[in-house]
Coordinates of C-alpha atoms in Angstrom, one line a residue:
M126 CA -36.3 215.0 -47.9
T127 CA -34.4 218.1 -49.0
Y128 CA -32.8 217.8 -52.4
R129 CA -29.7 219.9 -53.1
S130 CA -29.0 218.7 -56.7
A131 CA -30.8 217.0 -59.5
V132 CA -29.6 214.6 -62.2
I133 CA -31.5 214.7 -65.5
F134 CA -31.1 211.7 -67.7
D135 CA -31.9 211.5 -71.4
M136 CA -33.2 208.1 -72.4
D137 CA -32.2 207.1 -75.9
G138 CA -28.4 206.7 -76.3
V139 CA -27.8 207.3 -72.6
L140 CA -29.9 205.0 -70.4
V141 CA -30.9 202.7 -73.3
D142 CA -28.9 201.3 -76.2
V143 CA -31.2 202.1 -79.2
R144 CA -28.8 201.3 -82.0
E145 CA -30.9 198.4 -83.2
S146 CA -34.3 200.0 -82.7
Y147 CA -35.1 203.5 -83.8
V148 CA -32.7 203.6 -86.7
Y149 CA -34.2 200.4 -88.2
A150 CA -37.7 201.6 -87.6
A151 CA -36.9 204.8 -89.6
L152 CA -35.2 203.0 -92.5
N153 CA -37.9 200.4 -92.8
T154 CA -40.6 203.2 -92.7
V155 CA -38.9 205.1 -95.6
R156 CA -38.5 201.9 -97.6
T157 CA -42.2 200.9 -97.0
L158 CA -43.6 204.4 -98.0
T159 CA -41.2 205.2 -100.8
K160 CA -39.7 201.9 -102.0
F161 CA -36.2 203.6 -101.5
S162 CA -33.8 201.3 -99.6
A163 CA -30.4 202.9 -100.0
Y164 CA -30.4 204.9 -96.8
T165 CA -28.2 203.6 -94.1
S166 CA -27.7 204.3 -90.4
Q167 CA -25.1 206.9 -91.3
D168 CA -27.8 208.9 -93.0
F169 CA -30.0 208.7 -89.9
H170 CA -27.2 209.9 -87.6
R171 CA -26.0 212.6 -90.0
I172 CA -29.4 214.3 -89.8
K173 CA -29.6 213.7 -86.0
G174 CA -26.3 215.5 -85.8
W175 CA -27.7 218.6 -87.5
G176 CA -29.8 219.3 -84.4
G177 CA -33.5 219.9 -84.1
F178 CA -34.6 216.3 -85.1
N179 CA -34.8 214.8 -81.6
N180 CA -38.2 213.3 -82.6
D181 CA -37.5 210.2 -84.8
W182 CA -40.8 210.7 -86.7
D183 CA -39.5 214.1 -87.7
L184 CA -36.2 212.6 -88.6
T185 CA -37.9 210.0 -90.8
L186 CA -39.9 212.8 -92.5
A187 CA -36.6 214.5 -93.1
L188 CA -35.2 211.5 -94.9
I189 CA -38.3 211.4 -97.1
W190 CA -38.1 215.1 -97.8
L191 CA -34.5 214.9 -98.9
L192 CA -35.4 212.0 -101.2
G193 CA -38.2 214.1 -102.8
E194 CA -35.8 217.0 -103.3
G195 CA -33.3 214.8 -105.1
T196 CA -30.6 215.5 -102.6
T197 CA -28.8 213.5 -99.9
T198 CA -27.8 213.8 -96.2
Q199 CA -24.3 214.7 -97.4
D200 CA -25.7 218.1 -98.5
S201 CA -25.4 219.8 -95.1
A202 CA -25.4 223.4 -96.5
P203 CA -27.3 225.9 -94.3
R204 CA -29.8 226.6 -97.1
T205 CA -30.6 222.9 -97.3
Q206 CA -31.0 222.5 -93.5
D207 CA -33.2 225.7 -93.3
S208 CA -35.5 224.4 -96.1
L209 CA -35.6 221.0 -94.5
R210 CA -36.6 222.4 -91.1
R211 CA -39.3 224.6 -92.6
A212 CA -40.8 221.6 -94.5
V213 CA -40.6 219.1 -91.6
L214 CA -40.8 221.1 -88.4
Q215 CA -43.4 223.6 -89.4
D216 CA -47.0 223.3 -90.5
S217 CA -46.2 222.8 -94.2
P218 CA -48.0 221.0 -97.0
F219 CA -45.3 218.3 -96.9
R220 CA -45.8 217.7 -93.2
R221 CA -49.6 217.6 -93.5
Q222 CA -49.3 215.0 -96.3
W223 CA -46.8 212.7 -94.7
S224 CA -46.8 213.1 -90.9
E225 CA -49.6 210.6 -90.0
K226 CA -48.5 208.1 -92.5
V227 CA -44.9 208.1 -91.2
K228 CA -46.0 208.0 -87.6
H229 CA -48.2 204.9 -87.9
V230 CA -45.8 202.9 -90.2
F231 CA -42.9 203.8 -87.9
Q232 CA -44.7 202.8 -84.8
Q233 CA -45.7 199.4 -86.2
F234 CA -42.1 198.6 -87.0
Y235 CA -40.9 200.0 -83.7
L236 CA -43.5 198.7 -81.3
G237 CA -44.6 195.5 -82.9
V238 CA -48.1 194.3 -83.3
A239 CA -49.3 193.9 -79.7
H240 CA -48.0 197.2 -78.4
Y241 CA -49.1 199.1 -81.5
E242 CA -52.6 197.8 -81.5
R243 CA -53.0 198.3 -77.7
I244 CA -51.7 201.9 -77.8
Y245 CA -53.3 203.1 -81.0
G246 CA -56.4 200.9 -81.2
K247 CA -55.7 200.2 -84.9
V248 CA -54.8 197.0 -86.8
A249 CA -51.1 196.7 -87.6
E250 CA -50.9 196.2 -91.4
V251 CA -47.3 196.5 -92.4
V252 CA -45.6 194.0 -90.1
L253 CA -46.0 190.3 -89.6
P254 CA -48.7 189.1 -87.1
N255 CA -46.2 188.0 -84.4
D256 CA -43.7 190.8 -84.9
L257 CA -42.3 192.0 -81.5
G258 CA -41.0 195.3 -82.9
F259 CA -37.5 196.7 -82.8
I260 CA -38.2 197.9 -79.3
A261 CA -37.6 194.3 -78.1
R262 CA -33.9 194.8 -79.2
E263 CA -33.2 197.6 -76.7
K264 CA -30.8 197.0 -73.9
P265 CA -29.7 199.1 -70.9
W266 CA -26.6 201.3 -71.1
I267 CA -26.9 202.3 -67.5
P268 CA -28.4 199.6 -65.1
A269 CA -31.3 200.6 -62.9
D270 CA -29.4 199.8 -59.7
F271 CA -26.8 202.5 -60.6
I272 CA -29.6 205.1 -60.5
H273 CA -31.1 203.7 -57.3
R274 CA -27.6 203.9 -55.7
L275 CA -27.3 207.7 -56.2
P276 CA -27.3 209.7 -53.0
R277 CA -30.8 210.1 -51.4
N278 CA -30.6 213.9 -51.6
V279 CA -30.2 213.8 -55.4
Y280 CA -33.4 214.4 -57.3
R281 CA -33.6 212.0 -60.3
V282 CA -35.4 213.1 -63.5
L283 CA -36.0 211.3 -66.8
L284 CA -36.4 213.7 -69.8
T285 CA -37.2 212.0 -73.1
G286 CA -38.7 212.8 -76.4
R287 CA -40.6 209.5 -76.5
P288 CA -44.4 209.4 -76.0
R289 CA -45.2 208.2 -72.5
P290 CA -46.7 204.8 -73.5
E291 CA -43.5 203.7 -75.3
A292 CA -41.2 205.2 -72.7
E293 CA -43.0 203.1 -70.1
I294 CA -42.7 199.9 -72.2
T295 CA -38.9 200.2 -72.1
M296 CA -38.8 201.4 -68.5
D297 CA -40.7 198.3 -67.5
L298 CA -38.5 196.0 -69.7
L299 CA -35.3 197.4 -68.1
G300 CA -36.6 197.9 -64.6
L301 CA -36.4 201.7 -64.7
R302 CA -40.0 202.6 -63.7
S303 CA -39.2 203.3 -60.1
A304 CA -35.8 204.8 -60.6
F305 CA -36.9 208.4 -61.1
H306 CA -38.8 210.9 -59.0
V307 CA -40.4 212.4 -62.1
T308 CA -40.5 211.4 -65.8
V309 CA -41.2 214.0 -68.6
T310 CA -42.0 212.6 -72.0
D311 CA -43.2 214.0 -75.4
T312 CA -46.8 213.4 -74.1
E313 CA -46.3 216.1 -71.4
S314 CA -44.6 218.4 -74.0
L315 CA -47.7 218.2 -76.3
E316 CA -50.0 218.8 -73.3
L317 CA -48.1 221.9 -72.4
A318 CA -48.3 223.2 -75.9
Q319 CA -52.0 222.7 -76.0
K320 CA -52.4 224.3 -72.5
F321 CA -50.6 227.5 -73.7
K322 CA -52.1 227.3 -77.2
L323 CA -48.7 227.1 -78.9
S324 CA -47.5 224.9 -81.8
E325 CA -46.8 221.2 -81.2
H326 CA -43.1 221.8 -81.2
A327 CA -43.1 224.6 -78.7
F328 CA -42.2 222.4 -75.7
R329 CA -40.6 219.4 -77.5
K330 CA -37.0 218.7 -76.9
P331 CA -34.8 220.6 -77.4
S332 CA -37.1 223.5 -76.6
T333 CA -35.9 226.2 -74.3
L334 CA -39.5 226.5 -73.0
L335 CA -39.4 222.9 -71.9
A336 CA -36.2 223.5 -69.9
K337 CA -37.6 226.6 -68.3
W338 CA -40.8 224.7 -67.4
L339 CA -38.8 221.8 -65.9
D340 CA -36.6 224.1 -64.0
A341 CA -39.6 225.6 -62.3
Q342 CA -41.0 222.1 -61.4
L343 CA -37.8 221.0 -59.6
T344 CA -38.3 220.6 -55.9
T345 CA -37.4 223.6 -53.7
G346 CA -33.7 223.4 -52.6
V347 CA -32.2 222.2 -55.8
R348 CA -29.3 224.5 -56.6
C349 CA -27.4 222.7 -59.4
L350 CA -28.2 220.3 -62.1
V351 CA -26.3 217.5 -63.9
Y352 CA -27.7 216.7 -67.4
W353 CA -26.7 213.4 -68.9
G354 CA -27.2 213.6 -72.7
D355 CA -25.7 212.4 -76.0
N356 CA -26.2 214.9 -78.7
R357 CA -26.4 218.6 -79.8
D358 CA -30.0 218.9 -78.8
D359 CA -29.1 217.8 -75.2
L360 CA -26.4 220.5 -75.1
R361 CA -29.0 223.1 -76.1
V362 CA -31.4 221.9 -73.4
S363 CA -28.6 222.0 -70.7
R364 CA -27.8 225.6 -71.6
S365 CA -31.5 226.7 -71.2
F366 CA -31.8 226.0 -67.4
D367 CA -31.7 229.0 -65.1
K368 CA -29.8 226.9 -62.5
P369 CA -26.2 226.0 -63.1
C370 CA -26.1 222.9 -65.2
Q371 CA -23.2 220.5 -66.1
L372 CA -23.6 218.4 -69.2
F373 CA -22.1 214.9 -69.4

């Protein structure tokens, strides 16, 4: 099969309705670790809109950092955003102190007991024994049969900031596993960073390096791309491909 074009789908907010999953996992994580419960979904989306916080563990760290600094998400001054990115996205003392705590509490709320314990091999301690996790609330935005009905000469790519195990849970729940020719997750991004001995964020969305790498992996013959995203980070990725790319 010769492919002339490729469609690259983001997952969260494009293929999957995550309005009742990631946001609540983040807010419950902050509440559990800090006892602060006044954050709302607006705070979550406000930081997401700043760009650079495609990873929801990092976004949760950002909420905790702002709390510790005595400021709010309404303070969008460049100086605040720069300080926040240095603390959360770089190898800072704050990140070293909080990163693993946030990750494991967040994942328990998001995945629920069975998935968390299977993936991480640890006992879930902050959720109820039969908790299914907020992941069970996710619903499809775009049905799998729509993707399957795309022309046969269109190469279909899923590009997501999720780790592969949790991306596969949702793909299986929504019948998306066989809809794509290739799936690139945060797991592959971290493996690329290790391969090239770079920082863990080097290939994470919205990294330009990730776009360049994916561009090189696309099958011979692809001349143009369509990128289906939903935020500023997706816009940045779409502009990083060498091939002409249209963002939707």
